[in-house]
Amino acid sequence: GEDKDSTDRLSRVLLSALTSEHKLKATPKLNANLLHCTAVAGIVVVYDFLSAEQQEVAGKAIAAHFMKTVKLCSTARSTAKQAQRHYAAELAYNLTVALLMVRGKEFMNTVFTQEVLASFLNLVQWRRDPKTTVGEKADERLWDAAISNGLLTLSLLLWRPDDILRQANIDLKALASITLMVARPGKAPRKAIDLKTALAKITNGNDASAGLSAQRILDRLF
């Protein structure tokens, strides 16, 4: 009806802000991540009131931006690129909240592709790598919340019948064997912590929700 038309229009405006390729000069108080963070927060508010078609469009855009954010944080080599990481933790958290809302939708297999699931796991590897630093305490809290959201979503997606996973083109063996190469300024990339060890560290941590989800993923993949 009219209400869905209006929320769909609002969603399209927010998505245009999220997907814009406009270059915004990064400063400590304003960068593209902050703009995108605000756009995703807006999409989360209206998501359940969108038409199914617009929900799918938004879901795909959010998943693509999630993969982009994980890649930026794990592969940024230069100081200039590192400056673009401001507000990345808050953006990652908002993106994982939005992706939680996609789970259970009829179209979710078009959003949660093998590549998106691999990005969830790469985020875990990057965050739990012994040499990863995330800066301020507030960022650490946001990253850990994003990890918890991602692990919950992933545990739900992986614990589906094998034939359903095959129909969705999800390869569990490939996911179990993924690696992450982490960039180092002025040096060759190095291999990050292996997935099994990263998940095991979370199961032994203080976050009960993340730990239980990580254990379910370990049970499914290994």
Tab-separated table of N, CA and C in Angstrom, residues 46-162:
chain	number	residue	atom	x	y	z
A	46	VAL	N	13.531	0.812	9.070
A	46	VAL	CA	12.381	0.630	8.173
A	46	VAL	C	12.337	-0.746	7.518
A	47	TYR	N	13.348	-1.577	7.740
A	47	TYR	CA	13.507	-2.801	6.941
A	47	TYR	C	12.265	-3.696	6.949
A	48	ASP	N	11.711	-3.952	8.124
A	48	ASP	CA	10.565	-4.865	8.208
A	48	ASP	C	9.313	-4.309	7.549
A	49	PHE	N	9.321	-3.029	7.201
A	49	PHE	CA	8.143	-2.404	6.604
A	49	PHE	C	8.299	-2.178	5.103
A	50	LEU	N	9.404	-2.687	4.538
A	50	LEU	CA	9.631	-2.569	3.100
A	50	LEU	C	8.910	-3.685	2.351
A	51	SER	N	8.702	-3.474	1.060
A	51	SER	CA	8.192	-4.558	0.223
A	51	SER	C	9.260	-5.646	0.148
A	52	ALA	N	8.847	-6.871	-0.157
A	52	ALA	CA	9.795	-7.993	-0.236
A	52	ALA	C	10.879	-7.703	-1.271
A	53	GLU	N	10.483	-7.109	-2.382
A	53	GLU	CA	11.449	-6.778	-3.433
A	53	GLU	C	12.508	-5.801	-2.930
A	54	GLN	N	12.065	-4.762	-2.216
A	54	GLN	CA	13.003	-3.765	-1.706
A	54	GLN	C	13.848	-4.337	-0.566
A	55	GLN	N	13.288	-5.250	0.220
A	55	GLN	CA	14.073	-5.924	1.256
A	55	GLN	C	15.239	-6.691	0.635
A	56	GLU	N	14.976	-7.355	-0.471
A	56	GLU	CA	16.040	-8.120	-1.137
A	56	GLU	C	17.110	-7.201	-1.703
A	57	VAL	N	16.685	-6.117	-2.335
A	57	VAL	CA	17.637	-5.140	-2.877
A	57	VAL	C	18.518	-4.588	-1.765
A	58	ALA	N	17.877	-4.213	-0.662
A	58	ALA	CA	18.628	-3.662	0.470
A	58	ALA	C	19.560	-4.717	1.066
A	59	GLY	N	19.077	-5.935	1.196
A	59	GLY	CA	19.890	-7.008	1.756
A	59	GLY	C	21.154	-7.255	0.949
A	60	LYS	N	21.018	-7.277	-0.363
A	60	LYS	CA	22.175	-7.497	-1.235
A	60	LYS	C	23.180	-6.346	-1.123
A	61	ALA	N	22.674	-5.126	-1.061
A	61	ALA	CA	23.561	-3.960	-0.945
A	61	ALA	C	24.299	-3.968	0.385
A	62	ILE	N	23.601	-4.339	1.444
A	62	ILE	CA	24.221	-4.386	2.771
A	62	ILE	C	25.280	-5.485	2.821
A	63	ALA	N	24.980	-6.648	2.256
A	63	ALA	CA	25.952	-7.744	2.228
A	63	ALA	C	27.204	-7.346	1.450
A	64	ALA	N	27.011	-6.673	0.327
A	64	ALA	CA	28.154	-6.228	-0.478
A	64	ALA	C	29.007	-5.234	0.308
A	65	HIS	N	28.359	-4.349	1.044
A	65	HIS	CA	29.110	-3.350	1.817
A	65	HIS	C	29.812	-4.005	3.011
A	66	PHE	N	29.198	-5.028	3.560
A	66	PHE	CA	29.848	-5.763	4.643
A	66	PHE	C	31.150	-6.385	4.144
A	67	MET	N	31.116	-7.033	2.995
A	67	MET	CA	32.332	-7.636	2.435
A	67	MET	C	33.395	-6.576	2.164
A	68	LYS	N	32.958	-5.434	1.666
A	68	LYS	CA	33.876	-4.331	1.389
A	68	LYS	C	34.529	-3.826	2.673
A	69	THR	N	33.763	-3.732	3.743
A	69	THR	CA	34.281	-3.239	5.015
A	69	THR	C	35.301	-4.209	5.610
A	70	VAL	N	34.989	-5.500	5.552
A	70	VAL	CA	35.929	-6.506	6.060
A	70	VAL	C	37.239	-6.449	5.276
A	71	LYS	N	37.118	-6.324	3.973
A	71	LYS	CA	38.321	-6.266	3.132
A	71	LYS	C	39.150	-5.030	3.443
A	72	LEU	N	38.504	-3.887	3.622
A	72	LEU	CA	39.227	-2.650	3.914
A	72	LEU	C	40.012	-2.768	5.215
A	73	CYS	N	39.375	-3.334	6.230
A	73	CYS	CA	40.025	-3.400	7.547
A	73	CYS	C	41.181	-4.395	7.571
A	74	SER	N	41.084	-5.452	6.790
A	74	SER	CA	42.114	-6.491	6.843
A	74	SER	C	43.221	-6.299	5.820
A	75	THR	N	42.996	-5.460	4.817
A	75	THR	CA	43.996	-5.334	3.749
A	75	THR	C	44.554	-3.933	3.573
A	76	ALA	N	44.092	-2.944	4.375
A	76	ALA	CA	44.592	-1.576	4.215
A	76	ALA	C	46.082	-1.519	4.540
A	77	ARG	N	46.887	-1.060	3.589
A	77	ARG	CA	48.336	-1.019	3.776
A	77	ARG	C	48.834	0.373	4.172
A	78	SER	N	48.298	1.380	3.527
A	78	SER	CA	48.853	2.723	3.687
A	78	SER	C	48.202	3.479	4.828
A	79	THR	N	48.882	4.504	5.303
A	79	THR	CA	48.333	5.364	6.346
A	79	THR	C	47.048	6.032	5.875
A	80	ALA	N	47.022	6.406	4.582
A	80	ALA	CA	45.829	7.054	4.029
A	80	ALA	C	44.625	6.130	4.140
A	81	LYS	N	44.828	4.858	3.795
A	81	LYS	CA	43.714	3.911	3.884
A	81	LYS	C	43.337	3.646	5.333
A	82	GLN	N	44.313	3.649	6.207
A	82	GLN	CA	44.009	3.434	7.613
A	82	GLN	C	43.145	4.568	8.160
A	83	ALA	N	43.318	5.779	7.616
A	83	ALA	CA	42.487	6.907	8.045
A	83	ALA	C	41.025	6.675	7.688
A	84	GLN	N	40.798	5.864	6.652
A	84	GLN	CA	39.430	5.555	6.246
A	84	GLN	C	38.749	4.578	7.204
A	85	ARG	N	39.508	4.046	8.147
A	85	ARG	CA	38.928	3.076	9.079
A	85	ARG	C	38.132	3.715	10.211
A	86	HIS	N	38.236	5.033	10.371
A	86	HIS	CA	37.447	5.690	11.414
A	86	HIS	C	35.972	5.335	11.230
A	87	TYR	N	35.298	4.993	12.301
A	87	TYR	CA	33.890	4.601	12.330
A	87	TYR	C	33.628	3.248	11.667
A	88	ALA	N	34.684	2.525	11.280
A	88	ALA	CA	34.484	1.214	10.651
A	88	ALA	C	33.859	0.224	11.623
A	89	ALA	N	34.210	0.314	12.906
A	89	ALA	CA	33.663	-0.608	13.899
A	89	ALA	C	32.155	-0.421	14.045
A	90	GLU	N	31.726	0.838	14.124
A	90	GLU	CA	30.290	1.114	14.240
A	90	GLU	C	29.556	0.702	12.971
A	91	LEU	N	30.192	0.935	11.821
A	91	LEU	CA	29.586	0.525	10.554
A	91	LEU	C	29.438	-0.993	10.500
A	92	ALA	N	30.490	-1.718	10.885
A	92	ALA	CA	30.439	-3.184	10.864
A	92	ALA	C	29.328	-3.697	11.778
A	93	TYR	N	29.188	-3.081	12.940
A	93	TYR	CA	28.127	-3.489	13.864
A	93	TYR	C	26.753	-3.273	13.220
A	94	ASN	N	26.522	-2.092	12.665
A	94	ASN	CA	25.228	-1.814	12.032
A	94	ASN	C	24.946	-2.757	10.875
A	95	LEU	N	25.971	-3.061	10.096
A	95	LEU	CA	25.800	-3.978	8.968
A	95	LEU	C	25.411	-5.375	9.446
A	96	THR	N	26.034	-5.844	10.533
A	96	THR	CA	25.697	-7.181	11.022
A	96	THR	C	24.308	-7.227	11.650
A	97	VAL	N	23.863	-6.118	12.232
A	97	VAL	CA	22.479	-6.048	12.718
A	97	VAL	C	21.518	-6.166	11.537
A	98	ALA	N	21.810	-5.419	10.474
A	98	ALA	CA	20.955	-5.455	9.283
A	98	ALA	C	20.926	-6.853	8.669
A	99	LEU	N	22.080	-7.518	8.631
A	99	LEU	CA	22.132	-8.862	8.040
A	99	LEU	C	21.361	-9.872	8.891
A	100	LEU	N	21.338	-9.674	10.194
A	100	LEU	CA	20.515	-10.539	11.049
A	100	LEU	C	19.042	-10.463	10.641
A	101	MET	N	18.608	-9.282	10.206
A	101	MET	CA	17.216	-9.094	9.825
A	101	MET	C	16.877	-9.797	8.517
A	102	VAL	N	17.892	-10.064	7.708
A	102	VAL	CA	17.675	-10.738	6.413
A	102	VAL	C	17.460	-12.233	6.611
A	103	ARG	N	18.125	-12.796	7.621
A	103	ARG	CA	18.038	-14.231	7.861
A	103	ARG	C	16.579	-14.632	8.102
A	104	GLY	N	16.119	-15.664	7.396
A	104	GLY	CA	14.740	-16.113	7.530
A	104	GLY	C	13.835	-15.632	6.413
A	105	LYS	N	14.318	-14.669	5.619
A	105	LYS	CA	13.524	-14.201	4.474
A	105	LYS	C	13.586	-15.236	3.346
A	106	GLU	N	12.551	-15.301	2.532
A	106	GLU	CA	12.502	-16.284	1.453
A	106	GLU	C	13.664	-16.141	0.481
A	107	PHE	N	14.149	-14.926	0.308
A	107	PHE	CA	15.203	-14.647	-0.665
A	107	PHE	C	16.605	-14.705	-0.053
A	108	MET	N	16.731	-15.159	1.176
A	108	MET	CA	18.004	-14.991	1.886
A	108	MET	C	19.179	-15.675	1.182
A	109	ASN	N	18.928	-16.711	0.400
A	109	ASN	CA	20.042	-17.381	-0.283
A	109	ASN	C	20.675	-16.504	-1.357
A	110	THR	N	19.937	-15.509	-1.845
A	110	THR	CA	20.519	-14.589	-2.819
A	110	THR	C	21.405	-13.553	-2.136
A	111	VAL	N	21.260	-13.408	-0.821
A	111	VAL	CA	22.057	-12.458	-0.035
A	111	VAL	C	23.245	-13.169	0.614
A	112	PHE	N	22.961	-14.297	1.280
A	112	PHE	CA	24.007	-15.012	2.011
A	112	PHE	C	24.712	-16.011	1.101
A	113	THR	N	25.528	-15.495	0.215
A	113	THR	CA	26.286	-16.321	-0.711
A	113	THR	C	27.516	-16.908	-0.014
A	114	GLN	N	28.203	-17.797	-0.710
A	114	GLN	CA	29.447	-18.368	-0.188
A	114	GLN	C	30.437	-17.258	0.173
A	115	GLU	N	30.496	-16.231	-0.660
A	115	GLU	CA	31.448	-15.133	-0.438
A	115	GLU	C	31.108	-14.336	0.818
A	116	VAL	N	29.822	-14.121	1.062
A	116	VAL	CA	29.414	-13.386	2.263
A	116	VAL	C	29.726	-14.202	3.514
A	117	LEU	N	29.444	-15.491	3.479
A	117	LEU	CA	29.747	-16.347	4.621
A	117	LEU	C	31.256	-16.380	4.889
A	118	ALA	N	32.039	-16.404	3.820
A	118	ALA	CA	33.496	-16.370	3.982
A	118	ALA	C	33.941	-15.059	4.626
A	119	SER	N	33.264	-13.959	4.309
A	119	SER	CA	33.610	-12.666	4.914
A	119	SER	C	33.325	-12.658	6.417
A	120	PHE	N	32.226	-13.294	6.827
A	120	PHE	CA	31.963	-13.438	8.265
A	120	PHE	C	33.156	-14.117	8.949
A	121	LEU	N	33.639	-15.194	8.330
A	121	LEU	CA	34.749	-15.952	8.920
A	121	LEU	C	36.055	-15.170	8.865
A	122	ASN	N	36.275	-14.449	7.768
A	122	ASN	CA	37.476	-13.615	7.671
A	122	ASN	C	37.487	-12.532	8.739
A	123	LEU	N	36.315	-11.990	9.054
A	123	LEU	CA	36.221	-10.984	10.114
A	123	LEU	C	36.667	-11.573	11.453
A	124	VAL	N	36.249	-12.806	11.709
A	124	VAL	CA	36.665	-13.489	12.939
A	124	VAL	C	38.176	-13.674	12.961
A	125	GLN	N	38.735	-14.113	11.834
A	125	GLN	CA	40.182	-14.324	11.761
A	125	GLN	C	40.952	-13.023	11.988
A	126	TRP	N	40.481	-11.961	11.358
A	126	TRP	CA	41.155	-10.661	11.511
A	126	TRP	C	41.081	-10.178	12.956
A	127	ARG	N	39.883	-10.261	13.547
A	127	ARG	CA	39.701	-9.735	14.909
A	127	ARG	C	40.468	-10.558	15.939
A	128	ARG	N	40.526	-11.860	15.762
A	128	ARG	CA	41.173	-12.727	16.749
A	128	ARG	C	42.640	-13.001	16.447
A	129	ASP	N	43.162	-12.424	15.381
A	129	ASP	CA	44.590	-12.570	15.108
A	129	ASP	C	45.380	-11.854	16.202
A	130	PRO	N	46.418	-12.486	16.736
A	130	PRO	CA	47.156	-11.895	17.866
A	130	PRO	C	47.733	-10.510	17.586
A	131	LYS	N	47.973	-10.186	16.326
A	131	LYS	CA	48.606	-8.918	15.996
A	131	LYS	C	47.609	-7.826	15.594
A	132	THR	N	46.331	-8.137	15.618
A	132	THR	CA	45.322	-7.128	15.266
A	132	THR	C	45.125	-6.139	16.410
A	133	THR	N	45.153	-4.861	16.072
A	133	THR	CA	44.820	-3.809	17.033
A	133	THR	C	43.644	-3.018	16.486
A	134	VAL	N	42.723	-2.659	17.369
A	134	VAL	CA	41.513	-1.966	16.916
A	134	VAL	C	41.392	-0.560	17.461
A	135	GLY	N	42.386	-0.099	18.207
A	135	GLY	CA	42.361	1.287	18.668
A	135	GLY	C	41.627	1.462	19.978
A	136	GLU	N	40.637	2.340	19.991
A	136	GLU	CA	39.978	2.746	21.225
A	136	GLU	C	39.089	1.639	21.801
A	137	LYS	N	38.841	1.739	23.111
A	137	LYS	CA	38.012	0.751	23.807
A	137	LYS	C	36.614	0.683	23.214
A	138	ALA	N	36.082	1.823	22.827
A	138	ALA	CA	34.733	1.854	22.238
A	138	ALA	C	34.706	1.057	20.938
A	139	ASP	N	35.765	1.170	20.134
A	139	ASP	CA	35.840	0.400	18.892
A	139	ASP	C	35.922	-1.091	19.187
A	140	GLU	N	36.692	-1.452	20.204
A	140	GLU	CA	36.815	-2.863	20.578
A	140	GLU	C	35.448	-3.448	20.930
A	141	ARG	N	34.668	-2.681	21.660
A	141	ARG	CA	33.320	-3.121	22.048
A	141	ARG	C	32.433	-3.331	20.815
A	142	LEU	N	32.510	-2.398	19.876
A	142	LEU	CA	31.700	-2.497	18.656
A	142	LEU	C	32.134	-3.662	17.786
A	143	TRP	N	33.452	-3.840	17.625
A	143	TRP	CA	33.939	-4.968	16.836
A	143	TRP	C	33.482	-6.288	17.449
A	144	ASP	N	33.591	-6.400	18.768
A	144	ASP	CA	33.196	-7.647	19.419
A	144	ASP	C	31.696	-7.908	19.270
A	145	ALA	N	30.900	-6.839	19.312
A	145	ALA	CA	29.458	-6.994	19.099
A	145	ALA	C	29.165	-7.412	17.659
A	146	ALA	N	29.910	-6.845	16.711
A	146	ALA	CA	29.752	-7.230	15.309
A	146	ALA	C	30.108	-8.700	15.116
A	147	ILE	N	31.189	-9.142	15.787
A	147	ILE	CA	31.594	-10.545	15.716
A	147	ILE	C	30.481	-11.437	16.273
A	148	SER	N	29.921	-11.050	17.407
A	148	SER	CA	28.857	-11.838	18.031
A	148	SER	C	27.643	-11.952	17.107
A	149	ASN	N	27.252	-10.833	16.501
A	149	ASN	CA	26.136	-10.852	15.540
A	149	ASN	C	26.447	-11.755	14.353
A	150	GLY	N	27.664	-11.614	13.829
A	150	GLY	CA	28.055	-12.409	12.670
A	150	GLY	C	28.088	-13.890	12.963
A	151	LEU	N	28.600	-14.253	14.133
A	151	LEU	CA	28.667	-15.664	14.501
A	151	LEU	C	27.272	-16.256	14.688
A	152	LEU	N	26.373	-15.478	15.288
A	152	LEU	CA	25.000	-15.957	15.454
A	152	LEU	C	24.353	-16.192	14.092
A	153	THR	N	24.483	-15.216	13.201
A	153	THR	CA	23.913	-15.356	11.856
A	153	THR	C	24.507	-16.556	11.143
A	154	LEU	N	25.820	-16.685	11.210
A	154	LEU	CA	26.504	-17.771	10.518
A	154	LEU	C	26.110	-19.130	11.083
A	155	SER	N	26.002	-19.232	12.400
A	155	SER	CA	25.637	-20.515	13.002
A	155	SER	C	24.240	-20.950	12.553
A	156	LEU	N	23.337	-19.987	12.422
A	156	LEU	CA	21.987	-20.304	11.949
A	156	LEU	C	21.996	-20.727	10.484
A	157	LEU	N	22.820	-20.068	9.685
A	157	LEU	CA	22.870	-20.379	8.251
A	157	LEU	C	23.529	-21.722	7.977
A	158	LEU	N	24.558	-22.050	8.744
A	158	LEU	CA	25.282	-23.301	8.491
A	158	LEU	C	24.526	-24.526	8.983
A	159	TRP	N	23.777	-24.368	10.078
A	159	TRP	CA	23.041	-25.509	10.607
A	159	TRP	C	21.683	-25.649	9.927
A	160	ARG	N	21.762	-25.851	8.607
A	160	ARG	CA	20.597	-26.208	7.803
A	160	ARG	C	20.895	-27.557	7.155
A	161	PRO	N	19.867	-28.283	6.727
A	161	PRO	CA	20.115	-29.586	6.103
A	161	PRO	C	21.084	-29.469	4.922
A	162	ASP	N	21.884	-30.518	4.721
A	162	ASP	CA	22.904	-30.496	3.671
A	162	ASP	C	22.320	-30.213	2.291
